[in-house]
XYZ file of C-alpha atoms in Angstrom:
109
model
C 31.866 128.649 92.412
C 32.801 125.149 91.379
C 31.058 123.538 88.472
C 32.323 121.070 85.852
C 30.361 122.937 83.179
C 32.223 125.715 81.384
C 30.694 129.168 81.468
C 31.632 132.655 80.430
C 32.861 134.926 83.226
C 31.115 137.800 81.473
C 27.851 135.838 81.524
C 28.267 135.280 85.271
C 29.041 138.977 85.849
C 26.063 140.261 83.884
C 23.661 137.689 85.382
C 24.700 138.482 88.947
C 24.647 142.254 88.351
C 21.052 141.898 87.222
C 20.101 139.606 90.137
C 21.765 141.764 92.794
C 20.564 145.118 91.384
C 23.048 147.105 93.489
C 22.337 150.740 94.313
C 25.965 151.804 93.787
C 27.103 149.234 91.239
C 29.481 146.316 91.553
C 32.891 145.416 90.141
C 34.043 141.869 89.396
C 37.592 140.593 89.070
C 38.317 137.070 87.862
C 41.034 135.417 89.960
C 40.919 132.017 88.254
C 38.272 129.664 86.865
C 35.237 129.808 89.159
C 36.851 132.259 91.611
C 36.063 135.967 91.606
C 36.509 139.005 93.795
C 33.406 141.195 93.973
C 33.686 144.814 95.052
C 30.594 146.707 96.206
C 30.582 150.400 97.000
C 28.184 150.825 99.905
C 27.317 148.980 103.105
C 23.677 148.453 102.106
C 24.741 146.707 98.896
C 27.233 144.544 100.801
C 24.550 143.532 103.309
C 22.152 142.695 100.489
C 24.809 140.573 98.792
C 25.762 138.708 101.961
C 22.339 138.345 103.621
C 19.647 138.136 100.953
C 20.785 134.961 99.215
C 21.066 132.203 98.462
C 22.182 133.314 95.007
C 22.125 131.005 92.001
C 23.853 131.047 88.648
C 22.661 128.457 86.122
C 21.123 126.425 88.953
C 24.377 126.329 90.914
C 24.787 127.981 94.294
C 27.071 131.003 94.437
C 29.302 130.838 97.520
C 30.191 134.198 99.033
C 32.627 134.997 101.805
C 33.839 138.357 103.159
C 37.277 139.217 101.793
C 39.608 141.895 103.159
C 41.329 142.682 99.863
C 44.754 141.967 101.372
C 45.011 138.177 101.578
C 45.487 135.925 98.609
C 41.935 135.349 97.288
C 42.813 131.677 96.776
C 43.233 131.341 100.546
C 39.560 132.115 101.234
C 37.809 128.848 102.087
C 34.522 128.505 100.214
C 32.901 125.424 101.711
C 29.455 126.591 102.836
C 26.365 128.012 101.280
C 23.591 129.432 103.406
C 20.071 128.429 102.500
C 16.674 128.833 104.047
C 14.076 126.149 104.381
C 10.568 125.744 105.698
C 9.515 122.860 107.888
C 5.810 122.112 107.660
C 3.464 120.216 109.967
C 5.606 120.214 113.103
C 3.382 118.884 115.911
C 2.502 121.495 118.520
C 4.461 119.725 121.276
C 7.654 119.949 119.183
C 7.384 123.680 118.435
C 9.926 124.579 121.071
C 12.701 126.904 119.986
C 15.552 124.591 121.009
C 13.992 121.568 119.246
C 13.293 123.497 116.054
C 16.803 125.005 116.112
C 18.341 121.528 116.552
C 16.248 120.192 113.682
C 17.240 123.126 111.461
C 20.935 122.659 112.268
C 20.901 118.912 111.653
C 23.255 117.969 108.822
C 22.231 115.353 106.330
C 24.547 112.359 106.387
């Protein structure tokens, strides 16, 4: 997580533990400012963590990426955050899967 505003790692840990509400618990390890390794203890918790976001901490997106535990955590590239959005009032003629998918994948410039 990259933010210019200082925050307590412990505050981040406790806030995310509450938000994630893991069945088997979670362990955090601070690597450096704004970079943490999160260990979950069951597949269901891992899937929840990776698929049920986006997750926020103090109105900032929390970027998550699978980590094998072997590589240097600093080498993991955190440059994307997955979000969901709703598109309203699409005309009937444009409700084709390929058109909607292209619209959803369009990057703002």
